[in-house]
Amino acid sequence: MQFRFTDEQQMIRDTAAGFFADHSASAAVREAMATETGYDPQLWQQLCQDLCLHGITIPEAAGGLGLGYVELVAVMEQMGRYLVCSPFFATLCQAVPALQRTATAAQAQPWLERIMKGQTATLAWIGREQPGAGAVSAEYERTDAGYRLSGDYFFVVDGHSADLLLLAARRPGTRGRDGISLFAVEAAAAGVERHWTPTLDQTRHLARIRLDHLRLDTSACLGTEGVAGPVLDEVLQLATVALAAEQMGGAQQVQDTAVAYTGERQQFGRPIASFQAIKHKAADMMLRTEVARSACYYAACIADEAWHGGALAGELAEAAAIAKSYCSETFFRNAAESLQLHGGVGFTWEYDVHLYLKRAKASSLMLGGANEHRETLAALLLDGGDTL
């Protein structure tokens, strides 16, 4: 396993950083987050057409780059740094893995080609507030013509604006991972109601989706009916690694912002950064960020192994739990510390620190909080995961 970025991976990371620095400055973020879609469609098309970042993990046969999770994590880290408002996470980190892991090649190809043309997608599975496939509560039933789906999904990332929906639903009477199927659906299909639900984090929009006797033909069910539960858990673990990378990038940014501000702010005739108490806080922030980076890059390597069917694929759940638990706390603590180091202006609307603090809190709850991931880790280490 290689723990250092190759020249090509470093180039992708630097290119993404330069692009987001130019196109996701404070004014652009604030303008995008005020819209109902939550992102600038022109910026999304630039990201697709100029950089082809939306094709990182999509196979070359479908027009993508055919790369892996190390490259994806490198991009997500920079997205977190610049608080990029885009449907990238929902499309590339949730929907695409779900498509590629559950659908047959013939089923996935047309959907992946549409994504490569700039359309967006998302994955909806949450019915209750708990991580993992066990949270699926929407149900499907077989009909003479195919399937009929009913139920509600909450906290769906970009669910109100996505072009394509991947819906998880279970057979009535099943629990846990059993009886779950994934369905690919046009977002505009009759029987699908979507509503934007504004939340604490204005820079990432979530939605509620309601299915009212949604009728689908048999081709909408991806792969084999009723066995998608374990695959859905793997997809969510891959998304967890990507989210941890975004959190780590945000932690780095609030640290840099605090150091820059305290280097300029004068008190008693010298920069406040020269006071020992401030130095200690900055050192603690750096220590947390560097440990989070190590956990995140290791998880990226494991995710890459899982994505390509490598020998260490079985460690994905453990690596994702370590990265998410640590990065969640690091981002929130660094953002809170940065706000304090900004003094009386830290919480004001004019400074961006509050946007990062809100993102840190919201992201710490998404895909499971730190304590939930530690429970997962304990179950994996102590009883082999039998209680998950």
mmCIF file of C-alpha atoms in Angstrom:
data_model
loop_
_atom_site.group_PDB
_atom_site.id
_atom_site.type_symbol
_atom_site.label_atom_id
_atom_site.label_comp_id
_atom_site.label_asym_id
_atom_site.label_seq_id
_atom_site.Cartn_x
_atom_site.Cartn_y
_atom_site.Cartn_z
ATOM 1 C CA MET A 1 0.000 0.000 0.000
ATOM 2 C CA GLN A 2 1.352 3.437 -1.000
ATOM 3 C CA PHE A 3 0.823 6.146 1.639
ATOM 4 C CA ARG A 4 2.154 9.017 -0.429
ATOM 5 C CA PHE A 5 0.332 10.782 -3.271
ATOM 6 C CA THR A 6 1.728 9.959 -6.688
ATOM 7 C CA ASP A 7 2.624 12.841 -9.006
ATOM 8 C CA GLU A 8 -0.693 12.374 -10.813
ATOM 9 C CA GLN A 9 -2.711 12.388 -7.567
ATOM 10 C CA GLN A 10 -0.853 15.470 -6.351
ATOM 11 C CA MET A 11 -1.626 17.196 -9.659
ATOM 12 C CA ILE A 12 -5.356 16.405 -9.256
ATOM 13 C CA ARG A 13 -5.263 17.745 -5.675
ATOM 14 C CA ASP A 14 -3.454 20.948 -6.699
ATOM 15 C CA THR A 15 -5.714 21.508 -9.698
ATOM 16 C CA ALA A 16 -8.831 21.140 -7.560
ATOM 17 C CA ALA A 17 -7.395 23.483 -4.916
ATOM 18 C CA GLY A 18 -6.598 26.156 -7.496
ATOM 19 C CA PHE A 19 -10.003 25.886 -9.158
ATOM 20 C CA PHE A 20 -11.949 26.111 -5.892
ATOM 21 C CA ALA A 21 -9.789 28.980 -4.625
ATOM 22 C CA ASP A 22 -10.765 30.948 -7.740
ATOM 23 C CA HIS A 23 -14.434 29.904 -7.972
ATOM 24 C CA SER A 24 -15.563 29.223 -4.396
ATOM 25 C CA ALA A 25 -14.555 32.371 -2.550
ATOM 26 C CA SER A 26 -16.732 33.724 0.261
ATOM 27 C CA ALA A 27 -18.988 35.789 -2.022
ATOM 28 C CA ALA A 28 -19.623 32.855 -4.361
ATOM 29 C CA VAL A 29 -20.472 30.515 -1.455
ATOM 30 C CA ARG A 30 -22.905 33.020 0.055
ATOM 31 C CA GLU A 31 -24.602 33.618 -3.293
ATOM 32 C CA ALA A 32 -24.982 29.894 -4.003
ATOM 33 C CA MET A 33 -26.266 28.950 -0.550
ATOM 34 C CA ALA A 34 -29.058 31.526 -0.809
ATOM 35 C CA THR A 35 -30.569 29.768 -3.833
ATOM 36 C CA GLU A 36 -33.052 26.911 -3.545
ATOM 37 C CA THR A 37 -30.819 24.489 -5.434
ATOM 38 C CA GLY A 38 -27.929 25.359 -3.125
ATOM 39 C CA TYR A 39 -25.324 25.546 -5.847
ATOM 40 C CA ASP A 40 -24.388 27.480 -8.971
ATOM 41 C CA PRO A 41 -25.328 25.375 -12.049
ATOM 42 C CA GLN A 42 -22.718 27.193 -14.132
ATOM 43 C CA LEU A 43 -19.971 26.295 -11.650
ATOM 44 C CA TRP A 44 -21.157 22.668 -11.642
ATOM 45 C CA GLN A 45 -20.923 22.533 -15.429
ATOM 46 C CA GLN A 46 -17.436 24.073 -15.291
ATOM 47 C CA LEU A 47 -16.418 21.469 -12.745
ATOM 48 C CA CYS A 48 -17.748 18.770 -15.081
ATOM 49 C CA GLN A 49 -16.603 20.044 -18.462
ATOM 50 C CA ASP A 50 -13.321 21.787 -17.636
ATOM 51 C CA LEU A 51 -11.968 19.478 -14.907
ATOM 52 C CA CYS A 52 -14.055 16.291 -15.366
ATOM 53 C CA LEU A 53 -14.002 15.837 -11.585
ATOM 54 C CA HIS A 54 -17.490 14.303 -11.732
ATOM 55 C CA GLY A 55 -15.991 11.360 -13.633
ATOM 56 C CA ILE A 56 -13.211 10.425 -11.195
ATOM 57 C CA THR A 57 -14.582 7.019 -10.209
ATOM 58 C CA ILE A 58 -16.797 6.423 -13.249
ATOM 59 C CA PRO A 59 -15.396 3.766 -15.614
ATOM 60 C CA GLU A 60 -13.723 4.870 -18.825
ATOM 61 C CA ALA A 61 -16.313 2.840 -20.757
ATOM 62 C CA ALA A 62 -18.957 5.320 -19.581
ATOM 63 C CA GLY A 63 -16.776 8.342 -20.351
ATOM 64 C CA GLY A 64 -15.228 8.719 -16.881
ATOM 65 C CA LEU A 65 -11.632 8.739 -15.683
ATOM 66 C CA GLY A 66 -11.692 5.284 -14.077
ATOM 67 C CA LEU A 67 -9.693 6.392 -11.018
ATOM 68 C CA GLY A 68 -10.168 5.429 -7.365
ATOM 69 C CA TYR A 69 -10.883 6.697 -3.867
ATOM 70 C CA VAL A 70 -7.471 8.220 -3.175
ATOM 71 C CA GLU A 71 -8.117 10.684 -6.002
ATOM 72 C CA LEU A 72 -11.713 11.223 -4.832
ATOM 73 C CA VAL A 73 -10.567 11.934 -1.274
ATOM 74 C CA ALA A 74 -7.952 14.394 -2.551
ATOM 75 C CA VAL A 75 -10.729 16.369 -4.258
ATOM 76 C CA MET A 76 -13.133 16.144 -1.286
ATOM 77 C CA GLU A 77 -10.429 17.518 1.016
ATOM 78 C CA GLN A 78 -10.183 20.637 -1.135
ATOM 79 C CA MET A 79 -13.979 20.931 -1.374
ATOM 80 C CA GLY A 80 -14.092 21.007 2.415
ATOM 81 C CA ARG A 81 -11.397 23.681 2.566
ATOM 82 C CA TYR A 82 -13.311 26.035 0.296
ATOM 83 C CA LEU A 83 -16.816 25.081 1.455
ATOM 84 C CA VAL A 84 -17.776 24.318 -2.130
ATOM 85 C CA CYS A 85 -21.542 24.320 -2.744
ATOM 86 C CA SER A 86 -22.147 21.629 -5.370
ATOM 87 C CA PRO A 87 -23.960 18.312 -5.899
ATOM 88 C CA PHE A 88 -20.588 16.521 -6.047
ATOM 89 C CA PHE A 89 -20.946 14.640 -2.751
ATOM 90 C CA ALA A 90 -24.480 13.429 -3.489
ATOM 91 C CA THR A 91 -23.651 12.432 -7.060
ATOM 92 C CA LEU A 92 -20.108 11.039 -6.886
ATOM 93 C CA CYS A 93 -19.871 9.852 -3.293
ATOM 94 C CA GLN A 94 -23.365 8.406 -2.822
ATOM 95 C CA ALA A 95 -25.224 7.755 -6.073
ATOM 96 C CA VAL A 96 -22.383 6.564 -8.313
ATOM 97 C CA PRO A 97 -21.067 3.903 -5.876
ATOM 98 C CA ALA A 98 -24.639 2.693 -5.331
ATOM 99 C CA LEU A 99 -25.126 2.364 -9.076
ATOM 100 C CA GLN A 100 -21.838 0.622 -9.710
ATOM 101 C CA ARG A 101 -22.133 -1.759 -6.767
ATOM 102 C CA THR A 102 -25.735 -2.908 -7.290
ATOM 103 C CA ALA A 103 -26.687 -2.479 -10.948
ATOM 104 C CA THR A 104 -25.694 -4.734 -13.773
ATOM 105 C CA ALA A 105 -23.390 -3.198 -16.382
ATOM 106 C CA ALA A 106 -26.313 -2.817 -18.767
ATOM 107 C CA GLN A 107 -28.416 -1.082 -16.096
ATOM 108 C CA ALA A 108 -25.666 1.261 -14.892
ATOM 109 C CA GLN A 109 -24.303 2.376 -18.273
ATOM 110 C CA PRO A 110 -27.125 4.759 -19.357
ATOM 111 C CA TRP A 111 -27.342 6.376 -15.890
ATOM 112 C CA LEU A 112 -23.571 6.870 -15.692
ATOM 113 C CA GLU A 113 -23.541 8.386 -19.169
ATOM 114 C CA ARG A 114 -26.187 10.908 -18.095
ATOM 115 C CA ILE A 115 -24.084 11.842 -15.070
ATOM 116 C CA MET A 116 -21.092 12.305 -17.347
ATOM 117 C CA LYS A 117 -23.182 14.777 -19.362
ATOM 118 C CA GLY A 118 -23.607 16.897 -16.228
ATOM 119 C CA GLN A 119 -26.819 15.565 -14.704
ATOM 120 C CA THR A 120 -26.927 15.094 -10.935
ATOM 121 C CA ALA A 121 -28.042 12.200 -8.772
ATOM 122 C CA THR A 122 -28.470 11.275 -5.131
ATOM 123 C CA LEU A 123 -29.093 8.295 -2.879
ATOM 124 C CA ALA A 124 -32.124 8.206 -0.553
ATOM 125 C CA TRP A 125 -32.299 5.608 2.182
ATOM 126 C CA ILE A 126 -32.899 7.317 5.518
ATOM 127 C CA GLY A 127 -36.255 6.714 7.133
ATOM 128 C CA ARG A 128 -35.128 7.033 10.715
ATOM 129 C CA GLU A 129 -32.241 8.844 12.386
ATOM 130 C CA GLN A 130 -29.646 6.078 12.483
ATOM 131 C CA PRO A 131 -26.734 5.220 10.193
ATOM 132 C CA GLY A 132 -26.546 2.177 7.943
ATOM 133 C CA ALA A 133 -28.890 0.101 5.837
ATOM 134 C CA GLY A 134 -31.021 -0.692 8.889
ATOM 135 C CA ALA A 135 -32.469 2.829 8.650
ATOM 136 C CA VAL A 136 -34.409 1.994 5.471
ATOM 137 C CA SER A 137 -38.137 2.203 6.167
ATOM 138 C CA ALA A 138 -39.722 2.815 2.742
ATOM 139 C CA GLU A 139 -41.349 -0.330 1.422
ATOM 140 C CA TYR A 140 -41.939 -1.911 -1.954
ATOM 141 C CA GLU A 141 -44.345 -4.570 -3.122
ATOM 142 C CA ARG A 142 -44.496 -6.603 -6.279
ATOM 143 C CA THR A 143 -47.303 -5.931 -8.750
ATOM 144 C CA ASP A 144 -48.238 -7.508 -12.050
ATOM 145 C CA ALA A 145 -46.416 -4.708 -13.911
ATOM 146 C CA GLY A 146 -43.389 -4.419 -11.627
ATOM 147 C CA TYR A 147 -43.155 -2.640 -8.260
ATOM 148 C CA ARG A 148 -45.033 -0.118 -6.133
ATOM 149 C CA LEU A 149 -43.060 1.973 -3.605
ATOM 150 C CA SER A 150 -44.335 4.001 -0.645
ATOM 151 C CA GLY A 151 -42.610 5.773 2.227
ATOM 152 C CA ASP A 152 -40.636 8.807 3.325
ATOM 153 C CA TYR A 153 -36.966 9.730 3.129
ATOM 154 C CA PHE A 154 -35.412 12.439 5.282
ATOM 155 C CA PHE A 155 -32.105 14.361 5.092
ATOM 156 C CA VAL A 156 -31.516 13.461 1.428
ATOM 157 C CA VAL A 157 -28.518 15.471 0.193
ATOM 158 C CA ASP A 158 -29.604 17.588 -2.798
ATOM 159 C CA GLY A 159 -32.728 15.423 -3.008
ATOM 160 C CA HIS A 160 -34.921 18.324 -4.149
ATOM 161 C CA SER A 161 -32.697 19.254 -7.100
ATOM 162 C CA ALA A 162 -31.181 15.960 -8.305
ATOM 163 C CA ASP A 163 -32.110 14.686 -11.763
ATOM 164 C CA LEU A 164 -31.853 11.002 -10.839
ATOM 165 C CA LEU A 165 -32.855 9.250 -7.636
ATOM 166 C CA LEU A 166 -31.562 5.979 -6.239
ATOM 167 C CA LEU A 167 -34.159 4.814 -3.718
ATOM 168 C CA ALA A 168 -33.632 2.110 -1.109
ATOM 169 C CA ALA A 169 -36.769 0.250 -0.066
ATOM 170 C CA ARG A 170 -37.454 -2.958 1.794
ATOM 171 C CA ARG A 171 -39.856 -5.857 1.430
ATOM 172 C CA PRO A 172 -42.666 -5.631 4.034
ATOM 173 C CA GLY A 173 -41.929 -7.566 7.212
ATOM 174 C CA THR A 174 -38.120 -7.483 6.869
ATOM 175 C CA ARG A 175 -35.596 -5.837 9.215
ATOM 176 C CA GLY A 176 -31.934 -4.822 9.250
ATOM 177 C CA ARG A 177 -30.123 -5.564 6.009
ATOM 178 C CA ASP A 178 -32.680 -8.145 4.878
ATOM 179 C CA GLY A 179 -35.103 -7.580 2.035
ATOM 180 C CA ILE A 180 -33.601 -4.306 0.770
ATOM 181 C CA SER A 181 -33.588 -3.380 -2.921
ATOM 182 C CA LEU A 182 -32.324 -0.303 -4.759
ATOM 183 C CA PHE A 183 -34.386 1.347 -7.484
ATOM 184 C CA ALA A 184 -33.251 3.889 -10.093
ATOM 185 C CA VAL A 185 -35.945 6.502 -10.677
ATOM 186 C CA GLU A 186 -36.396 9.678 -12.688
ATOM 187 C CA ALA A 187 -36.762 12.486 -10.161
ATOM 188 C CA ALA A 188 -39.736 13.902 -12.071
ATOM 189 C CA ALA A 189 -41.667 10.614 -12.008
ATOM 190 C CA ALA A 190 -45.317 10.684 -10.929
ATOM 191 C CA GLY A 191 -45.646 9.642 -7.295
ATOM 192 C CA VAL A 192 -42.438 11.386 -6.136
ATOM 193 C CA GLU A 193 -42.827 14.488 -3.947
ATOM 194 C CA ARG A 194 -39.696 16.463 -3.074
ATOM 195 C CA HIS A 195 -39.293 19.354 -0.662
ATOM 196 C CA TRP A 196 -36.227 21.343 0.327
ATOM 197 C CA THR A 197 -35.897 21.350 4.146
ATOM 198 C CA PRO A 198 -33.634 24.256 5.256
ATOM 199 C CA THR A 199 -31.284 23.256 8.081
ATOM 200 C CA LEU A 200 -28.506 24.671 10.235
ATOM 201 C CA ASP A 201 -25.902 24.246 7.474
ATOM 202 C CA GLN A 202 -26.931 26.647 4.710
ATOM 203 C CA THR A 203 -24.059 25.509 2.470
ATOM 204 C CA ARG A 204 -25.415 21.964 1.974
ATOM 205 C CA HIS A 205 -29.075 21.557 1.125
ATOM 206 C CA LEU A 206 -31.124 18.591 2.296
ATOM 207 C CA ALA A 207 -34.559 17.458 1.240
ATOM 208 C CA ARG A 208 -37.494 15.277 2.211
ATOM 209 C CA ILE A 209 -38.791 12.850 -0.386
ATOM 210 C CA ARG A 210 -42.184 11.181 -0.165
ATOM 211 C CA LEU A 211 -43.237 8.266 -2.334
ATOM 212 C CA ASP A 212 -46.982 7.943 -2.847
ATOM 213 C CA HIS A 213 -47.598 4.598 -4.556
ATOM 214 C CA LEU A 214 -44.750 5.149 -6.999
ATOM 215 C CA ARG A 215 -45.159 2.637 -9.807
ATOM 216 C CA LEU A 216 -42.041 1.234 -11.479
ATOM 217 C CA ASP A 217 -41.428 -1.481 -14.037
ATOM 218 C CA THR A 218 -39.144 -4.406 -13.269
ATOM 219 C CA SER A 219 -36.120 -2.802 -14.955
ATOM 220 C CA ALA A 220 -35.999 -0.111 -12.227
ATOM 221 C CA CYS A 221 -34.792 -2.616 -9.625
ATOM 222 C CA LEU A 222 -30.987 -2.631 -9.677
ATOM 223 C CA GLY A 223 -29.398 -6.076 -9.572
ATOM 224 C CA THR A 224 -31.092 -8.894 -7.694
ATOM 225 C CA GLU A 225 -34.219 -8.023 -5.705
ATOM 226 C CA GLY A 226 -34.004 -8.070 -1.917
ATOM 227 C CA VAL A 227 -30.237 -8.523 -1.422
ATOM 228 C CA ALA A 228 -28.891 -4.942 -1.620
ATOM 229 C CA GLY A 229 -28.604 -4.432 2.166
ATOM 230 C CA PRO A 230 -24.927 -5.414 2.602
ATOM 231 C CA VAL A 231 -23.987 -3.490 -0.541
ATOM 232 C CA LEU A 232 -25.834 -0.407 0.730
ATOM 233 C CA ASP A 233 -23.798 -0.570 3.945
ATOM 234 C CA GLU A 234 -20.579 -0.722 1.907
ATOM 235 C CA VAL A 235 -21.697 2.267 -0.190
ATOM 236 C CA LEU A 236 -22.414 4.255 2.967
ATOM 237 C CA GLN A 237 -18.977 3.358 4.353
ATOM 238 C CA LEU A 238 -17.360 4.636 1.148
ATOM 239 C CA ALA A 239 -19.395 7.843 1.435
ATOM 240 C CA THR A 240 -18.313 8.138 5.073
ATOM 241 C CA VAL A 241 -14.643 8.131 4.050
ATOM 242 C CA ALA A 242 -15.324 10.881 1.494
ATOM 243 C CA LEU A 243 -17.216 12.958 4.078
ATOM 244 C CA ALA A 244 -14.350 12.550 6.565
ATOM 245 C CA ALA A 245 -11.965 13.941 3.940
ATOM 246 C CA GLU A 246 -14.216 16.961 3.484
ATOM 247 C CA GLN A 247 -14.255 17.490 7.263
ATOM 248 C CA MET A 248 -10.466 17.253 7.429
ATOM 249 C CA GLY A 249 -10.157 19.901 4.705
ATOM 250 C CA GLY A 250 -12.522 22.169 6.636
ATOM 251 C CA ALA A 251 -10.487 21.678 9.816
ATOM 252 C CA GLN A 252 -7.343 22.745 7.961
ATOM 253 C CA GLN A 253 -9.062 25.854 6.600
ATOM 254 C CA VAL A 254 -10.394 27.121 9.947
ATOM 255 C CA GLN A 255 -6.954 26.522 11.437
ATOM 256 C CA ASP A 256 -5.285 28.560 8.668
ATOM 257 C CA THR A 257 -7.887 31.303 9.013
ATOM 258 C CA ALA A 258 -7.337 31.569 12.769
ATOM 259 C CA VAL A 259 -3.548 31.668 12.429
ATOM 260 C CA ALA A 260 -3.776 34.395 9.772
ATOM 261 C CA TYR A 261 -6.179 36.494 11.842
ATOM 262 C CA THR A 262 -4.202 36.246 15.087
ATOM 263 C CA GLY A 263 -1.072 37.194 13.154
ATOM 264 C CA GLU A 264 -2.714 40.478 12.109
ATOM 265 C CA ARG A 265 -4.786 41.349 15.202
ATOM 266 C CA GLN A 266 -2.804 43.686 17.468
ATOM 267 C CA GLN A 267 -3.096 43.994 21.255
ATOM 268 C CA PHE A 268 -0.706 45.792 23.606
ATOM 269 C CA GLY A 269 1.385 46.762 20.600
ATOM 270 C CA ARG A 270 2.022 43.294 19.165
ATOM 271 C CA PRO A 271 0.141 40.527 17.290
ATOM 272 C CA ILE A 272 -1.988 38.397 19.604
ATOM 273 C CA ALA A 273 -0.412 35.324 17.951
ATOM 274 C CA SER A 274 2.748 36.136 19.923
ATOM 275 C CA PHE A 275 0.997 35.370 23.242
ATOM 276 C CA GLN A 276 1.691 31.893 24.578
ATOM 277 C CA ALA A 277 -1.957 31.055 25.240
ATOM 278 C CA ILE A 278 -2.778 31.699 21.569
ATOM 279 C CA LYS A 279 0.212 29.620 20.432
ATOM 280 C CA HIS A 280 -0.993 26.679 22.509
ATOM 281 C CA LYS A 281 -4.445 26.827 20.921
ATOM 282 C CA ALA A 282 -2.957 27.000 17.415
ATOM 283 C CA ALA A 283 -0.657 24.052 18.178
ATOM 284 C CA ASP A 284 -3.596 21.980 19.444
ATOM 285 C CA MET A 285 -5.545 22.757 16.262
ATOM 286 C CA MET A 286 -2.602 21.681 14.102
ATOM 287 C CA LEU A 287 -2.127 18.459 16.069
ATOM 288 C CA ARG A 288 -5.804 17.532 15.654
ATOM 289 C CA THR A 289 -5.721 18.300 11.936
ATOM 290 C CA GLU A 290 -2.590 16.249 11.278
ATOM 291 C CA VAL A 291 -3.938 13.200 13.140
ATOM 292 C CA ALA A 292 -7.231 13.545 11.250
ATOM 293 C CA ARG A 293 -5.289 13.715 7.980
ATOM 294 C CA SER A 294 -3.454 10.474 8.789
ATOM 295 C CA ALA A 295 -6.698 8.661 9.635
ATOM 296 C CA CYS A 296 -8.359 10.027 6.534
ATOM 297 C CA TYR A 297 -5.598 9.140 4.076
ATOM 298 C CA TYR A 298 -5.376 5.625 5.528
ATOM 299 C CA ALA A 299 -9.138 5.244 5.107
ATOM 300 C CA ALA A 300 -8.786 6.488 1.518
ATOM 301 C CA CYS A 301 -6.268 3.728 0.781
ATOM 302 C CA ILE A 302 -8.579 1.117 2.302
ATOM 303 C CA ALA A 303 -11.559 2.513 0.368
ATOM 304 C CA ASP A 304 -9.485 2.264 -2.803
ATOM 305 C CA GLU A 305 -8.754 -1.377 -1.987
ATOM 306 C CA ALA A 306 -12.482 -1.988 -1.456
ATOM 307 C CA TRP A 307 -13.366 -0.144 -4.672
ATOM 308 C CA HIS A 308 -10.960 -2.258 -6.727
ATOM 309 C CA GLY A 309 -11.532 -5.522 -4.835
ATOM 310 C CA GLY A 310 -8.124 -5.530 -3.083
ATOM 311 C CA ALA A 311 -6.910 -7.738 -0.247
ATOM 312 C CA LEU A 312 -7.668 -5.135 2.458
ATOM 313 C CA ALA A 313 -11.267 -4.517 1.383
ATOM 314 C CA GLY A 314 -12.536 -6.193 4.563
ATOM 315 C CA GLU A 315 -11.099 -3.368 6.696
ATOM 316 C CA LEU A 316 -13.336 -0.717 5.133
ATOM 317 C CA ALA A 317 -15.875 -0.562 7.982
ATOM 318 C CA GLU A 318 -13.124 -0.163 10.589
ATOM 319 C CA ALA A 319 -11.174 2.462 8.631
ATOM 320 C CA ALA A 320 -14.324 4.481 7.871
ATOM 321 C CA ALA A 321 -15.381 4.447 11.543
ATOM 322 C CA ILE A 322 -11.938 5.636 12.705
ATOM 323 C CA ALA A 323 -11.765 8.429 10.117
ATOM 324 C CA LYS A 324 -15.323 9.706 10.650
ATOM 325 C CA SER A 325 -15.199 9.669 14.444
ATOM 326 C CA TYR A 326 -11.920 11.562 14.565
ATOM 327 C CA CYS A 327 -12.578 14.004 11.701
ATOM 328 C CA SER A 328 -16.027 14.904 13.090
ATOM 329 C CA GLU A 329 -14.592 16.002 16.418
ATOM 330 C CA THR A 330 -11.540 17.651 14.849
ATOM 331 C CA PHE A 331 -13.559 19.820 12.471
ATOM 332 C CA PHE A 332 -16.031 20.949 15.112
ATOM 333 C CA ARG A 333 -13.402 21.646 17.785
ATOM 334 C CA ASN A 334 -11.167 23.518 15.344
ATOM 335 C CA ALA A 335 -14.098 25.583 14.038
ATOM 336 C CA ALA A 336 -15.215 26.432 17.594
ATOM 337 C CA GLU A 337 -11.633 27.327 18.569
ATOM 338 C CA SER A 338 -11.206 29.458 15.455
ATOM 339 C CA LEU A 339 -14.386 31.350 16.293
ATOM 340 C CA GLN A 340 -13.018 32.089 19.780
ATOM 341 C CA LEU A 341 -9.642 33.207 18.406
ATOM 342 C CA HIS A 342 -11.459 35.671 16.150
ATOM 343 C CA GLY A 343 -12.733 37.335 19.327
ATOM 344 C CA GLY A 344 -15.827 39.537 19.144
ATOM 345 C CA VAL A 345 -16.113 39.320 15.341
ATOM 346 C CA GLY A 346 -15.916 35.538 15.081
ATOM 347 C CA PHE A 347 -19.668 34.957 15.203
ATOM 348 C CA THR A 348 -20.645 37.885 12.976
ATOM 349 C CA TRP A 349 -22.195 37.384 9.548
ATOM 350 C CA GLU A 350 -19.316 39.184 7.782
ATOM 351 C CA TYR A 351 -16.747 36.544 8.773
ATOM 352 C CA ASP A 352 -16.924 33.023 7.334
ATOM 353 C CA VAL A 353 -16.055 31.182 10.540
ATOM 354 C CA HIS A 354 -19.721 30.670 11.449
ATOM 355 C CA LEU A 355 -20.364 28.989 8.086
ATOM 356 C CA TYR A 356 -17.625 26.441 8.834
ATOM 357 C CA LEU A 357 -18.909 25.934 12.388
ATOM 358 C CA LYS A 358 -22.401 25.153 11.059
ATOM 359 C CA ARG A 359 -20.984 22.804 8.405
ATOM 360 C CA ALA A 360 -18.860 21.110 11.096
ATOM 361 C CA LYS A 361 -21.886 20.483 13.321
ATOM 362 C CA ALA A 362 -24.107 19.259 10.491
ATOM 363 C CA SER A 363 -21.421 16.995 9.013
ATOM 364 C CA SER A 364 -20.641 15.505 12.423
ATOM 365 C CA LEU A 365 -24.212 14.139 12.504
ATOM 366 C CA MET A 366 -24.402 13.032 8.878
ATOM 367 C CA LEU A 367 -23.732 9.313 8.261
ATOM 368 C CA GLY A 368 -23.413 8.739 11.994
ATOM 369 C CA GLY A 369 -21.885 10.767 14.815
ATOM 370 C CA ALA A 370 -18.519 10.157 16.477
ATOM 371 C CA ASN A 371 -20.014 8.076 19.301
ATOM 372 C CA GLU A 372 -21.971 5.885 16.888
ATOM 373 C CA HIS A 373 -18.825 5.170 14.903
ATOM 374 C CA ARG A 374 -16.915 4.351 18.088
ATOM 375 C CA GLU A 375 -19.652 1.858 18.974
ATOM 376 C CA THR A 376 -19.224 0.361 15.500
ATOM 377 C CA LEU A 377 -15.477 0.178 16.033
ATOM 378 C CA ALA A 378 -15.912 -1.497 19.419
ATOM 379 C CA ALA A 379 -18.313 -4.045 17.940
ATOM 380 C CA LEU A 380 -15.852 -4.822 15.131
ATOM 381 C CA LEU A 381 -12.883 -5.212 17.461
ATOM 382 C CA LEU A 382 -14.555 -6.991 20.375
ATOM 383 C CA ASP A 383 -17.078 -9.322 18.776
ATOM 384 C CA GLY A 384 -16.148 -9.354 15.104
ATOM 385 C CA GLY A 385 -19.090 -7.183 14.108
ATOM 386 C CA ASP A 386 -21.735 -9.796 14.961
ATOM 387 C CA THR A 387 -23.824 -7.207 16.824
ATOM 388 C CA LEU A 388 -23.890 -4.659 13.985
#
